[in-house]
């Protein structure tokens, strides 16, 4: 069965520190997609990235980077030089495209607090 | 601007009442979804619809109902049968393709409180 585990419930760091959010997933399929979403205090989920299981190349977007490792079933998210605006709850999610209606399974989220 | 709108932002309900949450999208997406989020928890799927006039139950459909009469609209009714309806409700949509999972984009949410 599909499962996404975000073991870090809350993280608090001082501004400008680097921080990594962990995500471990379980799936029986060889084809799947992984996502990260950000939920600021306003509540709306903001899409950050989608990665398919055949693309293990790490991705960097500004201060954000993602490390996908199939060998350890992990898809970790790093914020470099964190800023107060990065404070939010971050969700990792998994989807198997040939399951019914492309359902997405979300992890329980990591609450990130950046202190000035 | 293309996007997903949800209304109202805050909703208060008395016990025993049915209430309907609105979700509209102008992204021309085929699929729409309703999720429930409880404090400190992830999202749980209530209902989803891949096409007009068709919808399927998600993981926690009991006490909820939906309709999909138009492509752009997917309202959710929280019925009096839902024992613990106080939660944050998020609507999402995605473009359906036959061979891949498309990204789900979310609306701003409706916070429902039962008095």
PDB file of C-alpha atoms in Angstrom:
ATOM      1  CA  UNK A   1       0.000   0.000   0.000  1.00  0.00           C
ATOM      2  CA  UNK A   2       1.020   3.575  -0.545  1.00  0.00           C
ATOM      3  CA  UNK A   3       2.371   5.476   2.413  1.00  0.00           C
ATOM      4  CA  UNK A   4       4.228   8.728   2.962  1.00  0.00           C
ATOM      5  CA  UNK A   5       6.094   9.382   6.188  1.00  0.00           C
ATOM      6  CA  UNK A   6       7.286  12.782   7.345  1.00  0.00           C
ATOM      7  CA  UNK A   7       8.902  11.936  10.636  1.00  0.00           C
ATOM      8  CA  UNK A   8       9.702  15.527  11.562  1.00  0.00           C
ATOM      9  CA  UNK A   9       6.540  17.009  13.033  1.00  0.00           C
ATOM     10  CA  UNK A  10       8.044  20.421  13.746  1.00  0.00           C
ATOM     11  CA  UNK A  11      11.347  22.104  12.971  1.00  0.00           C
ATOM     12  CA  UNK A  12      12.504  25.481  14.195  1.00  0.00           C
ATOM     13  CA  UNK A  13      15.645  27.192  12.937  1.00  0.00           C
ATOM     14  CA  UNK A  14      17.116  30.655  12.978  1.00  0.00           C
ATOM     15  CA  UNK A  15      16.910  32.700   9.817  1.00  0.00           C
ATOM     16  CA  UNK A  16      19.675  32.069   7.276  1.00  0.00           C
ATOM     17  CA  UNK A  17      20.256  28.522   8.459  1.00  0.00           C
ATOM     18  CA  UNK A  18      19.858  25.657   6.002  1.00  0.00           C
ATOM     19  CA  UNK A  19      17.119  23.156   6.795  1.00  0.00           C
ATOM     20  CA  UNK A  20      16.182  19.770   5.337  1.00  0.00           C
ATOM     21  CA  UNK A  21      12.719  18.270   5.483  1.00  0.00           C
ATOM     22  CA  UNK A  22      12.629  14.507   5.224  1.00  0.00           C
ATOM     23  CA  UNK A  23      10.148  12.414   3.254  1.00  0.00           C
ATOM     24  CA  UNK A  24      10.106   8.630   3.015  1.00  0.00           C
ATOM     25  CA  UNK A  25       7.579   6.830   0.868  1.00  0.00           C
ATOM     26  CA  UNK A  26       6.331   3.309   0.258  1.00  0.00           C
ATOM     27  CA  UNK A  27       4.878   1.991  -2.977  1.00  0.00           C
ATOM     28  CA  UNK A  28       4.771  -1.272  -4.853  1.00  0.00           C
ATOM     29  CA  UNK A  29       4.747   0.342  -8.270  1.00  0.00           C
ATOM     30  CA  UNK A  30       7.724   1.218 -10.418  1.00  0.00           C
ATOM     31  CA  UNK A  31       5.897   4.198 -11.907  1.00  0.00           C
ATOM     32  CA  UNK A  32       4.863   6.880  -9.486  1.00  0.00           C
ATOM     33  CA  UNK A  33       5.035  10.595  -8.819  1.00  0.00           C
ATOM     34  CA  UNK A  34       6.230  12.539  -5.823  1.00  0.00           C
ATOM     35  CA  UNK A  35       5.191  16.054  -4.829  1.00  0.00           C
ATOM     36  CA  UNK A  36       5.972  18.761  -2.328  1.00  0.00           C
ATOM     37  CA  UNK A  37       3.419  21.371  -1.307  1.00  0.00           C
ATOM     38  CA  UNK A  38       3.723  24.384   0.989  1.00  0.00           C
ATOM     39  CA  UNK A  39       0.855  25.474   3.228  1.00  0.00           C
ATOM     40  CA  UNK A  40       1.387  28.978   4.621  1.00  0.00           C
ATOM     41  CA  UNK A  41      -0.764  30.283   7.497  1.00  0.00           C
ATOM     42  CA  UNK A  42      -3.407  31.410   4.997  1.00  0.00           C
ATOM     43  CA  UNK A  43      -4.212  27.742   4.417  1.00  0.00           C
ATOM     44  CA  UNK A  44      -3.946  27.339   0.666  1.00  0.00           C
ATOM     45  CA  UNK A  45      -1.648  24.559  -0.525  1.00  0.00           C
ATOM     46  CA  UNK A  46       0.956  25.836  -2.931  1.00  0.00           C
ATOM     47  CA  UNK A  47       2.493  23.392  -5.386  1.00  0.00           C
ATOM     48  CA  UNK A  48       6.305  23.326  -5.273  1.00  0.00           C
ATOM     49  CA  UNK A  49       7.510  20.385  -7.320  1.00  0.00           C
ATOM     50  CA  UNK A  50       6.515  17.153  -9.040  1.00  0.00           C
ATOM     51  CA  UNK A  51       8.980  14.384  -9.797  1.00  0.00           C
ATOM     52  CA  UNK A  52       8.398  11.097 -11.587  1.00  0.00           C
ATOM     53  CA  UNK A  53      10.036   7.881 -10.502  1.00  0.00           C
ATOM     54  CA  UNK A  54      12.213   7.643 -13.583  1.00  0.00           C
ATOM     55  CA  UNK A  55      13.902  10.959 -13.033  1.00  0.00           C
ATOM     56  CA  UNK A  56      16.386  10.765 -10.176  1.00  0.00           C
ATOM     57  CA  UNK A  57      18.161  13.947 -11.031  1.00  0.00           C
ATOM     58  CA  UNK A  58      18.220  16.371  -8.158  1.00  0.00           C
ATOM     59  CA  UNK A  59      16.530  19.678  -8.745  1.00  0.00           C
ATOM     60  CA  UNK A  60      17.371  23.171  -7.612  1.00  0.00           C
ATOM     61  CA  UNK A  61      15.080  26.176  -7.781  1.00  0.00           C
ATOM     62  CA  UNK A  62      16.555  29.224  -6.160  1.00  0.00           C
ATOM     63  CA  UNK A  63      17.005  28.485  -2.461  1.00  0.00           C
ATOM     64  CA  UNK A  64      15.021  25.253  -2.759  1.00  0.00           C
ATOM     65  CA  UNK A  65      16.504  21.907  -3.695  1.00  0.00           C
ATOM     66  CA  UNK A  66      15.205  18.378  -3.748  1.00  0.00           C
ATOM     67  CA  UNK A  67      17.098  15.115  -3.354  1.00  0.00           C
ATOM     68  CA  UNK A  68      15.370  12.051  -4.781  1.00  0.00           C
ATOM     69  CA  UNK A  69      16.905   8.678  -3.899  1.00  0.00           C
ATOM     70  CA  UNK A  70      15.034   5.577  -5.018  1.00  0.00           C
ATOM     71  CA  UNK A  71      17.456   3.311  -3.172  1.00  0.00           C
ATOM     72  CA  UNK A  72      16.233   4.695   0.149  1.00  0.00           C
ATOM     73  CA  UNK A  73      12.717   5.666  -1.031  1.00  0.00           C
ATOM     74  CA  UNK A  74      13.306   9.230   0.014  1.00  0.00           C
ATOM     75  CA  UNK A  75      12.511  12.611  -1.490  1.00  0.00           C
ATOM     76  CA  UNK A  76      14.013  15.217   0.817  1.00  0.00           C
ATOM     77  CA  UNK A  77      13.593  18.964   0.528  1.00  0.00           C
ATOM     78  CA  UNK A  78      16.273  21.460   1.509  1.00  0.00           C
ATOM     79  CA  UNK A  79      15.885  25.191   1.984  1.00  0.00           C
ATOM     80  CA  UNK A  80      19.156  27.070   1.849  1.00  0.00           C
ATOM     81  CA  UNK A  81      19.574  30.341   3.729  1.00  0.00           C
ATOM     82  CA  UNK A  82      16.090  30.125   5.205  1.00  0.00           C
ATOM     83  CA  UNK A  83      13.891  33.200   5.511  1.00  0.00           C
ATOM     84  CA  UNK A  84      10.952  34.038   7.769  1.00  0.00           C
ATOM     85  CA  UNK A  85       8.632  33.786   4.745  1.00  0.00           C
ATOM     86  CA  UNK A  86       9.537  30.108   4.516  1.00  0.00           C
ATOM     87  CA  UNK A  87       7.591  29.458   7.712  1.00  0.00           C
ATOM     88  CA  UNK A  88       4.778  27.094   6.779  1.00  0.00           C
ATOM     89  CA  UNK A  89       3.666  23.491   6.885  1.00  0.00           C
ATOM     90  CA  UNK A  90       5.241  21.431   4.142  1.00  0.00           C
ATOM     91  CA  UNK A  91       3.628  18.309   2.761  1.00  0.00           C
ATOM     92  CA  UNK A  92       5.227  15.505   0.793  1.00  0.00           C
ATOM     93  CA  UNK A  93       2.857  13.422  -1.347  1.00  0.00           C
ATOM     94  CA  UNK A  94       2.858  10.320  -3.533  1.00  0.00           C
ATOM     95  CA  UNK A  95       0.684   9.282  -6.456  1.00  0.00           C
ATOM     96  CA  UNK A  96       0.527   6.172  -8.584  1.00  0.00           C
ATOM     97  CA  UNK A  97      -0.799   7.185 -11.996  1.00  0.00           C
ATOM     98  CA  UNK A  98      -2.627   3.980 -12.781  1.00  0.00           C
ATOM     99  CA  UNK A  99      -4.447   3.775  -9.503  1.00  0.00           C
ATOM    100  CA  UNK A 100      -8.010   5.017  -9.430  1.00  0.00           C
ATOM    101  CA  UNK A 101      -8.226   8.631 -10.491  1.00  0.00           C
ATOM    102  CA  UNK A 102      -4.633   9.422  -9.719  1.00  0.00           C
ATOM    103  CA  UNK A 103      -5.228   9.773  -6.042  1.00  0.00           C
ATOM    104  CA  UNK A 104      -2.533  11.545  -4.080  1.00  0.00           C
ATOM    105  CA  UNK A 105      -1.524  10.315  -0.642  1.00  0.00           C
ATOM    106  CA  UNK A 106      -0.226  13.060   1.619  1.00  0.00           C
ATOM    107  CA  UNK A 107       2.181  12.803   4.498  1.00  0.00           C
ATOM    108  CA  UNK A 108       1.182  14.345   7.803  1.00  0.00           C
ATOM    109  CA  UNK A 109       3.289  17.431   7.167  1.00  0.00           C
ATOM    110  CA  UNK A 110       6.257  19.171   8.787  1.00  0.00           C
ATOM    111  CA  UNK A 111       5.695  22.540  10.444  1.00  0.00           C
ATOM    112  CA  UNK A 112       8.706  24.751   9.752  1.00  0.00           C
ATOM    113  CA  UNK A 113       9.276  27.859  11.841  1.00  0.00           C
ATOM    114  CA  UNK A 114      11.992  30.301  10.876  1.00  0.00           C
ATOM    115  CA  UNK A 115      12.968  32.619  13.751  1.00  0.00           C
ATOM    116  CA  UNK A 116      14.355  36.062  12.935  1.00  0.00           C
TER     117      UNK A 116
ATOM    118  CA  UNK B   1      -6.482  35.005 -13.759  1.00  0.00           C
ATOM    119  CA  UNK B   2      -6.990  31.242 -13.794  1.00  0.00           C
ATOM    120  CA  UNK B   3      -7.496  29.545 -10.482  1.00  0.00           C
ATOM    121  CA  UNK B   4      -9.713  27.840  -7.977  1.00  0.00           C
ATOM    122  CA  UNK B   5     -12.115  29.709  -5.748  1.00  0.00           C
ATOM    123  CA  UNK B   6     -13.837  28.425  -2.661  1.00  0.00           C
ATOM    124  CA  UNK B   7     -16.610  30.074  -0.720  1.00  0.00           C
ATOM    125  CA  UNK B   8     -17.252  30.944   1.951  1.00  0.00           C
ATOM    126  CA  UNK B   9     -13.896  31.306   3.658  1.00  0.00           C
ATOM    127  CA  UNK B  10     -15.467  30.717   7.088  1.00  0.00           C
ATOM    128  CA  UNK B  11     -18.697  28.840   7.725  1.00  0.00           C
ATOM    129  CA  UNK B  12     -20.553  28.197  10.944  1.00  0.00           C
ATOM    130  CA  UNK B  13     -23.153  25.506  11.217  1.00  0.00           C
ATOM    131  CA  UNK B  14     -25.550  24.429  13.893  1.00  0.00           C
ATOM    132  CA  UNK B  15     -25.769  20.762  14.683  1.00  0.00           C
ATOM    133  CA  UNK B  16     -28.305  18.997  12.501  1.00  0.00           C
ATOM    134  CA  UNK B  17     -27.945  21.372   9.567  1.00  0.00           C
ATOM    135  CA  UNK B  18     -26.704  20.562   6.100  1.00  0.00           C
ATOM    136  CA  UNK B  19     -24.280  23.057   4.572  1.00  0.00           C
ATOM    137  CA  UNK B  20     -22.833  23.338   1.071  1.00  0.00           C
ATOM    138  CA  UNK B  21     -19.302  24.450   0.302  1.00  0.00           C
ATOM    139  CA  UNK B  22     -18.655  25.948  -3.092  1.00  0.00           C
ATOM    140  CA  UNK B  23     -15.689  25.174  -5.369  1.00  0.00           C
ATOM    141  CA  UNK B  24     -15.240  26.721  -8.802  1.00  0.00           C
ATOM    142  CA  UNK B  25     -12.292  26.488 -11.211  1.00  0.00           C
ATOM    143  CA  UNK B  26     -11.571  28.253 -14.480  1.00  0.00           C
ATOM    144  CA  UNK B  27      -8.499  26.205 -15.358  1.00  0.00           C
ATOM    145  CA  UNK B  28     -10.477  23.941 -17.709  1.00  0.00           C
ATOM    146  CA  UNK B  29      -9.407  20.971 -15.602  1.00  0.00           C
ATOM    147  CA  UNK B  30     -11.262  17.686 -15.936  1.00  0.00           C
ATOM    148  CA  UNK B  31     -10.727  16.317 -12.431  1.00  0.00           C
ATOM    149  CA  UNK B  32     -11.765  17.878  -9.145  1.00  0.00           C
ATOM    150  CA  UNK B  33     -11.252  16.772  -5.548  1.00  0.00           C
ATOM    151  CA  UNK B  34     -12.391  17.507  -2.007  1.00  0.00           C
ATOM    152  CA  UNK B  35     -10.090  17.020   0.966  1.00  0.00           C
ATOM    153  CA  UNK B  36     -10.552  17.403   4.674  1.00  0.00           C
ATOM    154  CA  UNK B  37      -7.738  18.620   6.932  1.00  0.00           C
ATOM    155  CA  UNK B  38      -7.858  18.347  10.700  1.00  0.00           C
ATOM    156  CA  UNK B  39      -5.444  20.281  12.955  1.00  0.00           C
ATOM    157  CA  UNK B  40      -1.911  18.930  12.782  1.00  0.00           C
ATOM    158  CA  UNK B  41      -2.806  16.327  10.218  1.00  0.00           C
ATOM    159  CA  UNK B  42      -2.441  15.731   6.526  1.00  0.00           C
ATOM    160  CA  UNK B  43      -5.174  15.789   3.921  1.00  0.00           C
ATOM    161  CA  UNK B  44      -7.765  13.061   3.547  1.00  0.00           C
ATOM    162  CA  UNK B  45      -9.729  12.571   0.360  1.00  0.00           C
ATOM    163  CA  UNK B  46     -13.508  12.876   0.640  1.00  0.00           C
ATOM    164  CA  UNK B  47     -14.746  12.686  -2.974  1.00  0.00           C
ATOM    165  CA  UNK B  48     -13.304  13.114  -6.436  1.00  0.00           C
ATOM    166  CA  UNK B  49     -14.642  13.539  -9.921  1.00  0.00           C
ATOM    167  CA  UNK B  50     -12.852  12.802 -13.166  1.00  0.00           C
ATOM    168  CA  UNK B  51     -15.578  14.015 -15.508  1.00  0.00           C
ATOM    169  CA  UNK B  52     -18.897  15.804 -15.486  1.00  0.00           C
ATOM    170  CA  UNK B  53     -21.792  13.802 -14.028  1.00  0.00           C
ATOM    171  CA  UNK B  54     -19.447  11.266 -12.476  1.00  0.00           C
ATOM    172  CA  UNK B  55     -17.798  11.108  -9.071  1.00  0.00           C
ATOM    173  CA  UNK B  56     -16.311   8.535  -6.698  1.00  0.00           C
ATOM    174  CA  UNK B  57     -15.990   8.198  -2.956  1.00  0.00           C
ATOM    175  CA  UNK B  58     -12.646   8.829  -1.385  1.00  0.00           C
ATOM    176  CA  UNK B  59     -11.388   7.536   1.923  1.00  0.00           C
ATOM    177  CA  UNK B  60     -13.817   9.386   4.206  1.00  0.00           C
ATOM    178  CA  UNK B  61     -17.014   9.945   2.181  1.00  0.00           C
ATOM    179  CA  UNK B  62     -19.522   9.094   4.920  1.00  0.00           C
ATOM    180  CA  UNK B  63     -21.654  12.096   5.835  1.00  0.00           C
ATOM    181  CA  UNK B  64     -20.756  14.015   2.686  1.00  0.00           C
ATOM    182  CA  UNK B  65     -22.293  14.352  -0.768  1.00  0.00           C
ATOM    183  CA  UNK B  66     -21.195  16.006  -4.020  1.00  0.00           C
ATOM    184  CA  UNK B  67     -22.444  16.798  -7.496  1.00  0.00           C
ATOM    185  CA  UNK B  68     -20.671  17.560 -10.757  1.00  0.00           C
ATOM    186  CA  UNK B  69     -23.194  19.085 -13.135  1.00  0.00           C
ATOM    187  CA  UNK B  70     -20.680  21.459 -14.715  1.00  0.00           C
ATOM    188  CA  UNK B  71     -17.015  21.019 -15.478  1.00  0.00           C
ATOM    189  CA  UNK B  72     -16.034  24.083 -13.518  1.00  0.00           C
ATOM    190  CA  UNK B  73     -18.065  23.401 -10.367  1.00  0.00           C
ATOM    191  CA  UNK B  74     -17.853  20.709  -7.690  1.00  0.00           C
ATOM    192  CA  UNK B  75     -19.892  21.626  -4.593  1.00  0.00           C
ATOM    193  CA  UNK B  76     -19.598  19.626  -1.379  1.00  0.00           C
ATOM    194  CA  UNK B  77     -22.507  19.174   1.018  1.00  0.00           C
ATOM    195  CA  UNK B  78     -21.727  18.347   4.615  1.00  0.00           C
ATOM    196  CA  UNK B  79     -24.794  16.576   5.915  1.00  0.00           C
ATOM    197  CA  UNK B  80     -26.082  16.190   9.439  1.00  0.00           C
ATOM    198  CA  UNK B  81     -24.894  12.581   9.265  1.00  0.00           C
ATOM    199  CA  UNK B  82     -21.279  13.737   9.466  1.00  0.00           C
ATOM    200  CA  UNK B  83     -20.504  13.288  13.143  1.00  0.00           C
ATOM    201  CA  UNK B  84     -17.502  15.568  13.420  1.00  0.00           C
ATOM    202  CA  UNK B  85     -17.601  18.099  10.584  1.00  0.00           C
ATOM    203  CA  UNK B  86     -15.475  20.841  12.136  1.00  0.00           C
ATOM    204  CA  UNK B  87     -12.401  20.978   9.899  1.00  0.00           C
ATOM    205  CA  UNK B  88     -10.643  22.811   7.092  1.00  0.00           C
ATOM    206  CA  UNK B  89     -11.918  21.796   3.644  1.00  0.00           C
ATOM    207  CA  UNK B  90      -9.769  22.093   0.548  1.00  0.00           C
ATOM    208  CA  UNK B  91     -10.847  21.742  -3.045  1.00  0.00           C
ATOM    209  CA  UNK B  92      -8.388  20.866  -5.801  1.00  0.00           C
ATOM    210  CA  UNK B  93      -8.376  20.286  -9.522  1.00  0.00           C
ATOM    211  CA  UNK B  94      -6.093  18.676 -12.086  1.00  0.00           C
ATOM    212  CA  UNK B  95      -5.939  18.029 -15.789  1.00  0.00           C
ATOM    213  CA  UNK B  96      -6.577  14.394 -16.508  1.00  0.00           C
ATOM    214  CA  UNK B  97      -4.464  12.461 -18.946  1.00  0.00           C
ATOM    215  CA  UNK B  98      -4.497   8.767 -19.704  1.00  0.00           C
ATOM    216  CA  UNK B  99      -0.869   8.127 -18.950  1.00  0.00           C
ATOM    217  CA  UNK B 100       0.263  10.308 -16.107  1.00  0.00           C
ATOM    218  CA  UNK B 101      -0.638  11.895 -12.846  1.00  0.00           C
ATOM    219  CA  UNK B 102      -1.171  15.562 -13.184  1.00  0.00           C
ATOM    220  CA  UNK B 103      -0.483  18.045 -10.478  1.00  0.00           C
ATOM    221  CA  UNK B 104      -3.372  18.983  -8.235  1.00  0.00           C
ATOM    222  CA  UNK B 105      -3.856  22.693  -7.651  1.00  0.00           C
ATOM    223  CA  UNK B 106      -5.679  23.846  -4.567  1.00  0.00           C
ATOM    224  CA  UNK B 107      -8.159  26.518  -3.637  1.00  0.00           C
ATOM    225  CA  UNK B 108      -7.850  28.731  -0.540  1.00  0.00           C
ATOM    226  CA  UNK B 109     -10.045  26.480   1.616  1.00  0.00           C
ATOM    227  CA  UNK B 110     -13.171  26.806   3.740  1.00  0.00           C
ATOM    228  CA  UNK B 111     -12.989  26.563   7.517  1.00  0.00           C
ATOM    229  CA  UNK B 112     -16.182  24.942   8.828  1.00  0.00           C
ATOM    230  CA  UNK B 113     -17.094  25.166  12.496  1.00  0.00           C
ATOM    231  CA  UNK B 114     -20.044  23.413  14.080  1.00  0.00           C
ATOM    232  CA  UNK B 115     -21.556  25.344  16.951  1.00  0.00           C
TER     233      UNK B 115
END
